[in-house]
Amino acid sequence: MPAEPKRPPSGDPPPVPDAAAGASGPELARAVLDAAKARREAAARTRRRSVVSGEGGGERRLRGYSGPGPDPRDPQPLGAVLAKLVKARGWEQPAAEATVFGSWERVVGPEVAQHSRPVKLEGGELTVEARSTAWATQLRLLAGSLLQQIAREVGHNVVRKLHIHGPAAPSWSKGPRRVRGRGPRDTYG
């Protein structure tokens, strides 16, 4: 009766049986084949331990290539990843508000953008500063169509009302020759 081979510690492949040491021909081939099968089964047991659970519903899969179909592990376009992040974090409203300031020329058109600029947006009310008082008047007349253009480009209810003013006038209340109090009364009549 042949001696039984030693059992290896768990995880190590089994050695070639001692019977194969003196064997030749078909017996040697059979012993080597049996040893290779045993190594493959030991590797499969080790792989089964490293199985990870999937993200959706406890699905279990092996690591490695994702296969021929679409898979969440596949590379994604940057725009799609950013859109998913913006939606997951609830940043749609702030992103739309930032579009008003960042893409003002695209939102209102090049001619209007050349003569105006957005100043602040609070509570759905956009403050726009015109380059001249004539353009401020023109923009007040175009306020309805500007709101429609903004809603079309950015989204509805981002801007609900426009406040349009002309350029800021110089202030005479501060300066090196400022007199405290009401000052002289003969300056303007």
N, CA and C atoms as an extended XYZ file, in Angstrom:
567
Properties=species:S:1:pos:R:3:atomname:S:1:resname:S:1:resid:I:1 pbc="F F F"
N         0.841       -1.177        0.000 N   MET     1
C         0.000        0.000        0.000 CA  MET     1
C         0.885        1.240        0.000 C   MET     1
N         0.607        2.232       -0.925 N   PRO     2
C         1.487        3.395       -1.004 CA  PRO     2
C         1.256        4.328        0.169 C   PRO     2
N         2.290        5.073        0.526 N   ALA     3
C         2.198        6.027        1.639 CA  ALA     3
C         1.340        7.212        1.225 C   ALA     3
N         0.529        7.673        2.144 N   GLU     4
C        -0.360        8.809        1.866 CA  GLU     4
C         0.448       10.100        1.922 C   GLU     4
N         0.225       11.025        0.941 N   PRO     5
C         1.020       12.259        0.957 CA  PRO     5
C         0.648       13.127        2.145 C   PRO     5
N         1.612       13.959        2.582 N   LYS     6
C         1.365       14.879        3.687 CA  LYS     6
C         0.331       15.900        3.267 C   LYS     6
N        -0.517       16.313        4.195 N   ARG     7
C        -1.500       17.360        3.915 CA  ARG     7
C        -0.821       18.711        4.133 C   ARG     7
N        -0.931       19.587        3.146 N   PRO     8
C        -0.296       20.911        3.291 CA  PRO     8
C        -1.135       21.790        4.202 C   PRO     8
N        -0.542       22.832        4.782 N   PRO     9
C        -1.338       23.813        5.533 CA  PRO     9
C        -2.319       24.487        4.583 C   PRO     9
N        -3.438       25.003        5.111 N   SER    10
C        -4.475       25.586        4.257 CA  SER    10
C        -3.907       26.730        3.432 C   SER    10
N        -4.300       26.767        2.143 N   GLY    11
C        -3.859       27.827        1.249 CA  GLY    11
C        -2.698       27.423        0.372 C   GLY    11
N        -1.855       26.454        0.786 N   ASP    12
C        -0.735       26.019       -0.042 CA  ASP    12
C        -1.193       24.921       -0.976 C   ASP    12
N        -0.695       24.867       -2.202 N   PRO    13
C        -1.094       23.799       -3.119 CA  PRO    13
C        -0.555       22.454       -2.635 C   PRO    13
N        -1.309       21.371       -2.877 N   PRO    14
C        -0.822       20.058       -2.428 CA  PRO    14
C         0.397       19.627       -3.233 C   PRO    14
N         1.317       18.899       -2.607 N   PRO    15
C         2.509       18.461       -3.337 CA  PRO    15
C         2.170       17.287       -4.251 C   PRO    15
N         3.086       16.988       -5.158 N   VAL    16
C         2.920       15.838       -6.039 CA  VAL    16
C         3.042       14.591       -5.168 C   VAL    16
N         2.115       13.607       -5.313 N   PRO    17
C         2.178       12.413       -4.462 CA  PRO    17
C         3.509       11.683       -4.626 C   PRO    17
N         3.899       10.990       -3.533 N   ASP    18
C         5.150       10.235       -3.538 CA  ASP    18
C         5.107        9.099       -4.561 C   ASP    18
N         3.890        8.611       -4.877 N   ALA    19
C         3.762        7.520       -5.845 CA  ALA    19
C         4.250        7.952       -7.219 C   ALA    19
N         4.157        9.256       -7.509 N   ALA    20
C         4.586        9.742       -8.811 CA  ALA    20
C         6.096        9.819       -8.911 C   ALA    20
N         6.797        9.757       -7.781 N   ALA    21
C         8.254        9.868       -7.808 CA  ALA    21
C         8.880        8.694       -8.548 C   ALA    21
N         8.332        7.477       -8.370 N   GLY    22
C         8.901        6.324       -9.048 CA  GLY    22
C         8.107        5.940      -10.288 C   GLY    22
N         7.045        6.689      -10.605 N   ALA    23
C         6.197        6.330      -11.738 CA  ALA    23
C         6.778        6.853      -13.038 C   ALA    23
N         6.363        6.233      -14.100 N   SER    24
C         6.788        6.689      -15.415 CA  SER    24
C         5.635        6.480      -16.385 C   SER    24
N         5.656        7.221      -17.465 N   GLY    25
C         4.652        7.052      -18.504 CA  GLY    25
C         3.285        7.561      -18.078 C   GLY    25
N         2.229        6.745      -18.322 N   PRO    26
C         0.872        7.190      -18.045 CA  PRO    26
C         0.614        7.446      -16.561 C   PRO    26
N         1.237        6.668      -15.675 N   GLU    27
C         1.033        6.895      -14.232 CA  GLU    27
C         1.591        8.257      -13.811 C   GLU    27
N         2.728        8.631      -14.347 N   LEU    28
C         3.329        9.930      -14.035 CA  LEU    28
C         2.437       11.064      -14.555 C   LEU    28
N         1.926       10.911      -15.763 N   ALA    29
C         1.047       11.936      -16.333 CA  ALA    29
C        -0.213       12.087      -15.498 C   ALA    29
N        -0.805       10.951      -15.065 N   ARG    30
C        -2.014       10.990      -14.244 CA  ARG    30
C        -1.730       11.684      -12.907 C   ARG    30
N        -0.590       11.401      -12.271 N   ALA    31
C        -0.250       11.999      -10.979 CA  ALA    31
C        -0.052       13.516      -11.125 C   ALA    31
N         0.603       13.956      -12.199 N   VAL    32
C         0.818       15.387      -12.428 CA  VAL    32
C        -0.515       16.073      -12.709 C   VAL    32
N        -1.402       15.426      -13.474 N   LEU    33
C        -2.716       15.983      -13.777 CA  LEU    33
C        -3.549       16.131      -12.506 C   LEU    33
N        -3.532       15.105      -11.643 N   ASP    34
C        -4.272       15.177      -10.379 CA  ASP    34
C        -3.744       16.315       -9.496 C   ASP    34
N        -2.438       16.493       -9.467 N   ALA    35
C        -1.850       17.576       -8.671 CA  ALA    35
C        -2.254       18.942       -9.222 C   ALA    35
N        -2.308       19.086      -10.549 N   ALA    36
C        -2.713       20.356      -11.157 CA  ALA    36
C        -4.172       20.662      -10.843 C   ALA    36
N        -5.045       19.623      -10.902 N   LYS    37
C        -6.455       19.824      -10.555 CA  LYS    37
C        -6.602       20.259       -9.104 C   LYS    37
N        -5.837       19.633       -8.230 N   ALA    38
C        -5.909       19.985       -6.807 CA  ALA    38
C        -5.472       21.430       -6.588 C   ALA    38
N        -4.424       21.881       -7.296 N   ARG    39
C        -3.980       23.275       -7.175 CA  ARG    39
C        -5.057       24.242       -7.658 C   ARG    39
N        -5.702       23.902       -8.785 N   ARG    40
C        -6.766       24.756       -9.330 CA  ARG    40
C        -7.943       24.856       -8.365 C   ARG    40
N        -8.341       23.748       -7.737 N   GLU    41
C        -9.436       23.776       -6.762 CA  GLU    41
C        -9.065       24.591       -5.539 C   GLU    41
N        -7.823       24.502       -5.095 N   ALA    42
C        -7.378       25.300       -3.947 CA  ALA    42
C        -7.406       26.786       -4.291 C   ALA    42
N        -7.010       27.124       -5.517 N   ALA    43
C        -7.046       28.533       -5.944 CA  ALA    43
C        -8.486       29.020       -6.037 C   ALA    43
N        -9.410       28.167       -6.488 N   ALA    44
C       -10.820       28.547       -6.595 CA  ALA    44
C       -11.405       28.802       -5.207 C   ALA    44
N       -11.038       27.984       -4.227 N   ARG    45
C       -11.516       28.214       -2.853 CA  ARG    45
C       -11.005       29.551       -2.317 C   ARG    45
N        -9.774       29.884       -2.630 N   THR    46
C        -9.206       31.162       -2.189 CA  THR    46
C        -9.924       32.323       -2.867 C   THR    46
N       -10.237       32.180       -4.164 N   ARG    47
C       -10.945       33.233       -4.883 CA  ARG    47
C       -12.345       33.437       -4.341 C   ARG    47
N       -13.022       32.366       -3.972 N   ARG    48
C       -14.385       32.492       -3.453 CA  ARG    48
C       -14.404       33.301       -2.161 C   ARG    48
N       -13.339       33.238       -1.394 N   ARG    49
C       -13.275       34.020       -0.163 CA  ARG    49
C       -13.127       35.509       -0.444 C   ARG    49
N       -12.565       35.862       -1.591 N   SER    50
C       -12.336       37.278       -1.902 CA  SER    50
C       -13.468       37.885       -2.717 C   SER    50
N       -14.625       37.231       -2.752 N   VAL    51
C       -15.777       37.766       -3.477 CA  VAL    51
C       -16.315       38.968       -2.716 C   VAL    51
N       -16.610       40.031       -3.441 N   VAL    52
C       -17.155       41.241       -2.819 CA  VAL    52
C       -18.620       41.362       -3.166 C   VAL    52
N       -19.384       41.981       -2.283 N   SER    53
C       -20.802       42.170       -2.582 CA  SER    53
C       -20.964       43.407       -3.435 C   SER    53
N       -21.906       43.357       -4.381 N   GLY    54
C       -22.150       44.481       -5.280 CA  GLY    54
C       -22.906       45.584       -4.581 C   GLY    54
N       -23.034       46.735       -5.249 N   GLU    55
C       -23.687       47.894       -4.648 CA  GLU    55
C       -25.192       47.758       -4.641 C   GLU    55
N       -25.770       47.052       -5.570 N   GLY    56
C       -27.216       47.025       -5.683 CA  GLY    56
C       -27.830       45.713       -5.251 C   GLY    56
N       -28.339       45.630       -4.031 N   GLY    57
C       -29.127       44.497       -3.608 CA  GLY    57
C       -28.348       43.256       -3.240 C   GLY    57
N       -27.128       43.346       -2.800 N   GLY    58
C       -26.390       42.188       -2.333 CA  GLY    58
C       -25.885       41.276       -3.443 C   GLY    58
N       -25.807       41.739       -4.643 N   GLU    59
C       -25.296       40.938       -5.753 CA  GLU    59
C       -23.826       40.646       -5.488 C   GLU    59
N       -23.416       39.402       -5.730 N   ARG    60
C       -22.031       39.022       -5.482 CA  ARG    60
C       -21.341       38.766       -6.812 C   ARG    60
N       -20.148       39.292       -6.960 N   ARG    61
C       -19.403       39.075       -8.193 CA  ARG    61
C       -17.910       39.081       -7.882 C   ARG    61
N       -17.150       38.495       -8.782 N   LEU    62
C       -15.699       38.459       -8.626 CA  LEU    62
C       -15.098       39.749       -9.144 C   LEU    62
N       -13.941       40.061       -8.628 N   ARG    63
C       -13.220       41.228       -9.142 CA  ARG    63
C       -12.620       40.876      -10.490 C   ARG    63
N       -12.287       41.895      -11.255 N   GLY    64
C       -11.652       41.654      -12.541 CA  GLY    64
C       -12.315       42.457      -13.631 C   GLY    64
N       -12.304       41.912      -14.836 N   TYR    65
C       -12.888       42.604      -15.967 CA  TYR    65
C       -14.395       42.658      -15.835 C   TYR    65
N       -14.990       43.741      -16.335 N   SER    66
C       -16.426       43.926      -16.183 CA  SER    66
C       -17.224       43.158      -17.230 C   SER    66
N       -16.627       42.760      -18.308 N   GLY    67
C       -17.338       41.990      -19.317 CA  GLY    67
C       -17.790       42.851      -20.470 C   GLY    67
N       -18.571       42.261      -21.390 N   PRO    68
C       -18.932       42.980      -22.604 CA  PRO    68
C       -20.027       44.022      -22.419 C   PRO    68
N       -20.850       43.923      -21.391 N   GLY    69
C       -21.953       44.862      -21.210 CA  GLY    69
C       -21.560       46.063      -20.382 C   GLY    69
N       -22.458       47.070      -20.301 N   PRO    70
C       -22.163       48.236      -19.454 CA  PRO    70
C       -22.110       47.828      -17.995 C   PRO    70
N       -21.245       48.466      -17.258 N   ASP    71
C       -21.022       48.123      -15.863 CA  ASP    71
C       -20.699       49.406      -15.108 C   ASP    71
N       -21.090       49.540      -13.834 N   PRO    72
C       -20.770       50.769      -13.094 CA  PRO    72
C       -19.276       51.000      -12.925 C   PRO    72
N       -18.477       49.945      -13.094 N   ARG    73
C       -17.027       50.100      -12.941 CA  ARG    73
C       -16.365       50.630      -14.203 C   ARG    73
N       -17.108       50.704      -15.320 N   ASP    74
C       -16.544       51.202      -16.571 CA  ASP    74
C       -16.232       52.693      -16.459 C   ASP    74
N       -15.269       53.203      -17.236 N   PRO    75
C       -14.997       54.646      -17.243 CA  PRO    75
C       -16.230       55.420      -17.704 C   PRO    75
N       -16.488       56.551      -17.064 N   GLN    76
C       -17.663       57.371      -17.363 CA  GLN    76
C       -17.200       58.727      -17.891 C   GLN    76
N       -18.007       59.376      -18.745 N   PRO    77
C       -17.673       60.740      -19.176 CA  PRO    77
C       -17.710       61.700      -17.986 C   PRO    77
N       -16.812       62.660      -17.986 N   LEU    78
C       -16.703       63.588      -16.861 CA  LEU    78
C       -17.989       64.384      -16.664 C   LEU    78
N       -18.630       64.791      -17.751 N   GLY    79
C       -19.871       65.553      -17.649 CA  GLY    79
C       -20.964       64.757      -16.952 C   GLY    79
N       -21.063       63.464      -17.258 N   ALA    80
C       -22.074       62.614      -16.626 CA  ALA    80
C       -21.788       62.445      -15.140 C   ALA    80
N       -20.521       62.296      -14.788 N   VAL    81
C       -20.154       62.140      -13.377 CA  VAL    81
C       -20.453       63.437      -12.617 C   VAL    81
N       -20.136       64.587      -13.207 N   LEU    82
C       -20.408       65.866      -12.547 CA  LEU    82
C       -21.904       66.107      -12.397 C   LEU    82
N       -22.684       65.772      -13.428 N   ALA    83
C       -24.140       65.941      -13.347 CA  ALA    83
C       -24.728       65.079      -12.236 C   ALA    83
N       -24.217       63.866      -12.113 N   LYS    84
C       -24.692       62.967      -11.050 CA  LYS    84
C       -24.315       63.516       -9.675 C   LYS    84
N       -23.114       64.070       -9.543 N   LEU    85
C       -22.672       64.647       -8.279 CA  LEU    85
C       -23.499       65.871       -7.911 C   LEU    85
N       -23.759       66.748       -8.877 N   VAL    86
C       -24.556       67.956       -8.633 CA  VAL    86
C       -25.958       67.576       -8.174 C   VAL    86
N       -26.534       66.572       -8.817 N   LYS    87
C       -27.883       66.140       -8.443 CA  LYS    87
C       -27.890       65.472       -7.075 C   LYS    87
N       -26.889       64.643       -6.796 N   ALA    88
C       -26.831       63.944       -5.512 CA  ALA    88
C       -26.641       64.915       -4.348 C   ALA    88
N       -25.875       65.976       -4.539 N   ARG    89
C       -25.616       66.932       -3.464 CA  ARG    89
C       -26.664       68.037       -3.369 C   ARG    89
N       -27.580       68.103       -4.337 N   GLY    90
C       -28.608       69.142       -4.317 CA  GLY    90
C       -28.088       70.506       -4.726 C   GLY    90
N       -27.153       70.520       -5.665 N   TRP    91
C       -26.536       71.774       -6.086 CA  TRP    91
C       -27.149       72.322       -7.361 C   TRP    91
N       -28.333       71.862       -7.779 N   GLU    92
C       -28.912       72.322       -9.038 CA  GLU    92
C       -29.185       73.825       -9.008 C   GLU    92
N       -29.811       74.310       -7.926 N   GLN    93
C       -30.159       75.732       -7.820 CA  GLN    93
C       -28.906       76.619       -7.788 C   GLN    93
N       -27.917       76.342       -6.931 N   PRO    94
C       -26.706       77.175       -6.964 CA  PRO    94
C       -25.965       77.111       -8.302 C   PRO    94
N       -25.977       75.960       -8.955 N   ALA    95
C       -25.307       75.857      -10.259 CA  ALA    95
C       -26.033       76.695      -11.305 C   ALA    95
N       -27.359       76.706      -11.254 N   ALA    96
C       -28.129       77.523      -12.196 CA  ALA    96
C       -27.893       79.007      -11.937 C   ALA    96
N       -27.817       79.396      -10.672 N   GLU    97
C       -27.546       80.797      -10.338 CA  GLU    97
C       -26.154       81.205      -10.807 C   GLU    97
N       -25.199       80.310      -10.673 N   ALA    98
C       -23.836       80.620      -11.123 CA  ALA    98
C       -23.774       80.745      -12.644 C   ALA    98
N       -24.640       80.028      -13.347 N   THR    99
C       -24.673       80.124      -14.807 CA  THR    99
C       -25.099       81.515      -15.251 C   THR    99
N       -25.989       82.150      -14.492 N   VAL   100
C       -26.423       83.510      -14.834 CA  VAL   100
C       -25.217       84.444      -14.861 C   VAL   100
N       -24.342       84.340      -13.869 N   PHE   101
C       -23.175       85.233      -13.789 CA  PHE   101
C       -22.056       84.781      -14.721 C   PHE   101
N       -21.801       83.479      -14.786 N   GLY   102
C       -20.682       82.980      -15.587 CA  GLY   102
C       -20.917       83.035      -17.081 C   GLY   102
N       -22.166       82.883      -17.525 N   SER   103
C       -22.470       82.868      -18.956 CA  SER   103
C       -23.459       83.968      -19.303 C   SER   103
N       -23.262       85.144      -18.795 N   TRP   104
C       -24.181       86.264      -18.998 CA  TRP   104
C       -24.373       86.567      -20.483 C   TRP   104
N       -23.288       86.540      -21.248 N   GLU   105
C       -23.384       86.852      -22.680 CA  GLU   105
C       -24.222       85.809      -23.408 C   GLU   105
N       -24.055       84.540      -23.083 N   ARG   106
C       -24.836       83.485      -23.729 CA  ARG   106
C       -26.301       83.545      -23.293 C   ARG   106
N       -26.550       83.941      -22.040 N   VAL   107
C       -27.913       83.955      -21.500 CA  VAL   107
C       -28.744       85.074      -22.114 C   VAL   107
N       -28.195       86.299      -22.191 N   VAL   108
C       -28.991       87.436      -22.655 CA  VAL   108
C       -28.638       87.897      -24.066 C   VAL   108
N       -27.573       87.405      -24.616 N   GLY   109
C       -27.176       87.827      -25.958 CA  GLY   109
C       -26.001       88.781      -25.896 C   GLY   109
N       -25.206       88.854      -26.978 N   PRO   110
C       -23.979       89.662      -26.941 CA  PRO   110
C       -24.221       91.163      -26.853 C   PRO   110
N       -25.275       91.668      -27.485 N   GLU   111
C       -25.501       93.120      -27.479 CA  GLU   111
C       -25.909       93.604      -26.089 C   GLU   111
N       -26.826       92.904      -25.466 N   VAL   112
C       -27.268       93.294      -24.119 CA  VAL   112
C       -26.123       93.102      -23.122 C   VAL   112
N       -25.365       92.014      -23.267 N   ALA   113
C       -24.260       91.741      -22.341 CA  ALA   113
C       -23.158       92.789      -22.456 C   ALA   113
N       -22.995       93.390      -23.639 N   GLN   114
C       -21.972       94.407      -23.829 CA  GLN   114
C       -22.291       95.664      -23.016 C   GLN   114
N       -23.573       95.932      -22.777 N   HIS   115
C       -23.976       97.166      -22.110 CA  HIS   115
C       -24.545       96.946      -20.709 C   HIS   115
N       -24.441       95.735      -20.182 N   SER   116
C       -24.961       95.483      -18.837 CA  SER   116
C       -24.175       94.349      -18.180 C   SER   116
N       -24.340       94.235      -16.869 N   ARG   117
C       -23.710       93.134      -16.143 CA  ARG   117
C       -24.560       92.801      -14.922 C   ARG   117
N       -24.640       91.515      -14.559 N   PRO   118
C       -25.386       91.150      -13.357 CA  PRO   118
C       -24.581       91.501      -12.117 C   PRO   118
N       -25.260       92.014      -11.088 N   VAL   119
C       -24.563       92.434       -9.870 CA  VAL   119
C       -24.801       91.444       -8.746 C   VAL   119
N       -26.072       91.122       -8.469 N   LYS   120
C       -26.355       90.165       -7.404 CA  LYS   120
C       -27.679       89.461       -7.682 C   LYS   120
N       -27.808       88.276       -7.094 N   LEU   121
C       -29.012       87.466       -7.233 CA  LEU   121
C       -29.374       86.958       -5.844 C   LEU   121
N       -30.479       87.460       -5.320 N   GLU   122
C       -30.935       87.048       -3.992 CA  GLU   122
C       -32.423       86.772       -4.042 C   GLU   122
N       -32.824       85.606       -3.592 N   GLY   123
C       -34.236       85.272       -3.510 CA  GLY   123
C       -34.958       85.325       -4.842 C   GLY   123
N       -34.276       85.013       -5.924 N   GLY   124
C       -34.906       85.026       -7.235 CA  GLY   124
C       -34.979       86.405       -7.876 C   GLY   124
N       -34.397       87.418       -7.246 N   GLU   125
C       -34.402       88.779       -7.789 CA  GLU   125
C       -32.990       89.131       -8.241 C   GLU   125
N       -32.845       89.364       -9.538 N   LEU   126
C       -31.552       89.670      -10.133 CA  LEU   126
C       -31.398       91.175      -10.292 C   LEU   126
N       -30.293       91.703       -9.783 N   THR   127
C       -29.978       93.118       -9.944 CA  THR   127
C       -28.990       93.250      -11.100 C   THR   127
N       -29.340       94.072      -12.073 N   VAL   128
C       -28.517       94.266      -13.272 CA  VAL   128
C       -28.122       95.730      -13.331 C   VAL   128
N       -26.842       95.984      -13.593 N   GLU   129
C       -26.353       97.351      -13.727 CA  GLU   129
C       -26.094       97.629      -15.200 C   GLU   129
N       -26.714       98.681      -15.732 N   ALA   130
C       -26.522       99.070      -17.127 CA  ALA   130
C       -25.358      100.043      -17.233 C   ALA   130
N       -24.773      100.103      -18.419 N   ARG   131
C       -23.626      100.977      -18.639 CA  ARG   131
C       -24.028      102.454      -18.673 C   ARG   131
N       -25.230      102.748      -19.106 N   SER   132
C       -25.702      104.138      -19.170 CA  SER   132
C       -27.175      104.166      -18.775 C   SER   132
N       -27.686      105.374      -18.516 N   THR   133
C       -29.098      105.495      -18.153 CA  THR   133
C       -29.993      105.156      -19.337 C   THR   133
N       -29.525      105.418      -20.556 N   ALA   134
C       -30.308      105.062      -21.741 CA  ALA   134
C       -30.452      103.542      -21.850 C   ALA   134
N       -29.371      102.803      -21.597 N   TRP   135
C       -29.459      101.350      -21.621 CA  TRP   135
C       -30.281      100.816      -20.457 C   TRP   135
N       -30.252      101.476      -19.333 N   ALA   136
C       -31.096      101.057      -18.206 CA  ALA   136
C       -32.564      101.161      -18.596 C   ALA   136
N       -32.930      102.242      -19.268 N   THR   137
C       -34.306      102.397      -19.734 CA  THR   137
C       -34.655      101.328      -20.767 C   THR   137
N       -33.753      101.068      -21.692 N   GLN   138
C       -33.984      100.038      -22.710 CA  GLN   138
C       -34.148       98.661      -22.064 C   GLN   138
N       -33.320       98.337      -21.075 N   LEU   139
C       -33.416       97.036      -20.406 CA  LEU   139
C       -34.709       96.905      -19.600 C   LEU   139
N       -35.185       98.004      -19.042 N   ARG   140
C       -36.471       97.956      -18.325 CA  ARG   140
C       -37.600       97.628      -19.298 C   ARG   140
N       -37.506       98.148      -20.523 N   LEU   141
C       -38.515       97.831      -21.535 CA  LEU   141
C       -38.408       96.367      -21.999 C   LEU   141
N       -37.203       95.815      -21.991 N   LEU   142
C       -36.975       94.436      -22.418 CA  LEU   142
C       -37.047       93.434      -21.269 C   LEU   142
N       -37.450       93.855      -20.079 N   ALA   143
C       -37.397       92.995      -18.896 CA  ALA   143
C       -38.167       91.687      -19.090 C   ALA   143
N       -39.337       91.738      -19.699 N   GLY   144
C       -40.128       90.519      -19.901 CA  GLY   144
C       -39.429       89.509      -20.786 C   GLY   144
N       -38.883       89.982      -21.911 N   SER   145
C       -38.190       89.056      -22.811 CA  SER   145
C       -36.869       88.571      -22.199 C   SER   145
N       -36.201       89.421      -21.405 N   LEU   146
C       -34.978       88.983      -20.721 CA  LEU   146
C       -35.283       87.865      -19.729 C   LEU   146
N       -36.385       88.003      -18.992 N   LEU   147
C       -36.773       86.945      -18.048 CA  LEU   147
C       -37.055       85.633      -18.780 C   LEU   147
N       -37.692       85.713      -19.944 N   GLN   148
C       -37.960       84.509      -20.727 CA  GLN   148
C       -36.664       83.876      -21.227 C   GLN   148
N       -35.723       84.696      -21.692 N   GLN   149
C       -34.434       84.170      -22.156 CA  GLN   149
C       -33.672       83.512      -21.019 C   GLN   149
N       -33.675       84.146      -19.851 N   ILE   150
C       -32.969       83.580      -18.695 CA  ILE   150
C       -33.609       82.254      -18.298 C   ILE   150
N       -34.944       82.203      -18.277 N   ALA   151
C       -35.634       80.957      -17.918 CA  ALA   151
C       -35.330       79.854      -18.927 C   ALA   151
N       -35.234       80.206      -20.211 N   ARG   152
C       -34.948       79.215      -21.252 CA  ARG   152
C       -33.536       78.663      -21.107 C   ARG   152
N       -32.576       79.523      -20.794 N   GLU   153
C       -31.175       79.097      -20.722 CA  GLU   153
C       -30.810       78.446      -19.389 C   GLU   153
N       -31.325       79.000      -18.298 N   VAL   154
C       -30.888       78.579      -16.968 CA  VAL   154
C       -31.898       77.653      -16.295 C   VAL   154
N       -33.155       77.914      -16.458 N   GLY   155
C       -34.189       77.131      -15.803 CA  GLY   155
C       -35.239       78.055      -15.209 C   GLY   155
N       -36.437       77.507      -15.025 N   HIS   156
C       -37.539       78.310      -14.494 CA  HIS   156
C       -37.360       78.527      -12.993 C   HIS   156
N       -37.867       79.652      -12.512 N   ASN   157
C       -37.855       80.053      -11.104 CA  ASN   157
C       -36.458       80.263      -10.525 C   ASN   157
N       -35.458       80.401      -11.370 N   VAL   158
C       -34.135       80.810      -10.873 CA  VAL   158
C       -34.135       82.323      -10.724 C   VAL   158
N       -34.608       83.037      -11.751 N   VAL   159
C       -34.760       84.489      -11.704 CA  VAL   159
C       -36.240       84.791      -11.948 C   VAL   159
N       -36.890       85.398      -10.943 N   ARG   160
C       -38.315       85.724      -11.064 CA  ARG   160
C       -38.565       87.207      -11.289 C   ARG   160
N       -37.585       88.055      -10.914 N   LYS   161
C       -37.779       89.498      -11.021 CA  LYS   161
C       -36.444       90.158      -11.333 C   LYS   161
N       -36.489       91.238      -12.138 N   LEU   162
C       -35.286       91.989      -12.482 CA  LEU   162
C       -35.334       93.374      -11.845 C   LEU   162
N       -34.210       93.790      -11.272 N   HIS   163
C       -34.027       95.163      -10.802 CA  HIS   163
C       -32.915       95.753      -11.665 C   HIS   163
N       -33.262       96.745      -12.473 N   ILE   164
C       -32.301       97.329      -13.404 CA  ILE   164
C       -32.035       98.767      -12.992 C   ILE   164
N       -30.768       99.105      -12.856 N   HIS   165
C       -30.414      100.494      -12.552 CA  HIS   165
C       -29.237      100.910      -13.415 C   HIS   165
N       -29.087      102.217      -13.535 N   GLY   166
C       -28.016      102.789      -14.350 CA  GLY   166
C       -26.710      102.807      -13.577 C   GLY   166
N       -25.720      103.450      -14.157 N   PRO   167
C       -24.422      103.542      -13.480 CA  PRO   167
C       -24.543      104.365      -12.201 C   PRO   167
N       -23.726      104.029      -11.232 N   ALA   168
C       -23.763      104.740       -9.951 CA  ALA   168
C       -23.188      106.137      -10.122 C   ALA   168
N       -23.899      107.146       -9.611 N   ALA   169
C       -23.437      108.531       -9.659 CA  ALA   169
C       -22.371      108.749       -8.598 C   ALA   169
N       -21.474      109.687       -8.824 N   PRO   170
C       -20.449      109.944       -7.812 CA  PRO   170
C       -21.095      110.521       -6.556 C   PRO   170
N       -20.522      110.198       -5.422 N   SER   171
C       -21.041      110.678       -4.149 CA  SER   171
C       -20.267      111.926       -3.733 C   SER   171
N       -21.026      112.967       -3.360 N   TRP   172
C       -20.373      114.189       -2.910 CA  TRP   172
C       -20.347      114.286       -1.391 C   TRP   172
N       -20.741      113.226       -0.721 N   SER   173
C       -20.790      113.293        0.741 CA  SER   173
C       -19.431      113.024        1.376 C   SER   173
N       -18.462      112.555        0.618 N   LYS   174
C       -17.134      112.291        1.171 CA  LYS   174
C       -16.108      112.978        0.276 C   LYS   174
N       -15.046      113.434        0.873 N   GLY   175
C       -13.991      114.051        0.094 CA  GLY   175
C       -13.162      114.986        0.946 C   GLY   175
N       -12.060      115.499        0.379 N   PRO   176
C       -11.163      116.346        1.170 CA  PRO   176
C       -11.771      117.714        1.492 C   PRO   176
N       -12.696      118.228        0.732 N   ARG   177
C       -13.261      119.553        0.970 CA  ARG   177
C       -14.704      119.476        1.460 C   ARG   177
N       -15.009      118.436        2.153 N   ARG   178
C       -16.365      118.230        2.667 CA  ARG   178
C       -16.568      119.065        3.913 C   ARG   178
N       -17.690      119.773        3.960 N   VAL   179
C       -18.031      120.607        5.110 CA  VAL   179
C       -19.078      119.863        5.926 C   VAL   179
N       -18.851      119.798        7.230 N   ARG   180
C       -19.833      119.138        8.091 CA  ARG   180
C       -21.092      119.980        8.154 C   ARG   180
N       -22.193      119.270        8.314 N   GLY   181
C       -23.449      119.997        8.399 CA  GLY   181
C       -24.067      120.175        7.027 C   GLY   181
N       -24.969      121.141        6.931 N   ARG   182
C       -25.670      121.341        5.662 CA  ARG   182
C       -24.811      121.996        4.617 C   ARG   182
N       -23.773      122.639        4.976 N   GLY   183
C       -22.902      123.262        4.002 CA  GLY   183
C       -23.444      124.587        3.498 C   GLY   183
N       -22.693      125.223        2.609 N   PRO   184
C       -23.163      126.510        2.087 CA  PRO   184
C       -24.403      126.297        1.204 C   PRO   184
N       -25.321      127.223        1.219 N   ARG   185
C       -26.579      127.078        0.515 CA  ARG   185
C       -26.554      127.673       -0.883 C   ARG   185
N       -25.481      128.281       -1.292 N   ASP   186
C       -25.470      128.950       -2.589 CA  ASP   186
C       -24.865      128.072       -3.702 C   ASP   186
N       -24.582      126.790       -3.466 N   THR   187
C       -23.930      125.954       -4.466 CA  THR   187
C       -24.831      125.688       -5.656 C   THR   187
N       -26.092      125.316       -5.400 N   TYR   188
C       -26.964      124.955       -6.512 CA  TYR   188
C       -28.181      125.857       -6.567 C   TYR   188
N       -28.069      127.048       -6.205 N   GLY   189
C       -29.158      127.952       -6.426 CA  GLY   189
C       -29.726      128.498       -5.238 C   GLY   189
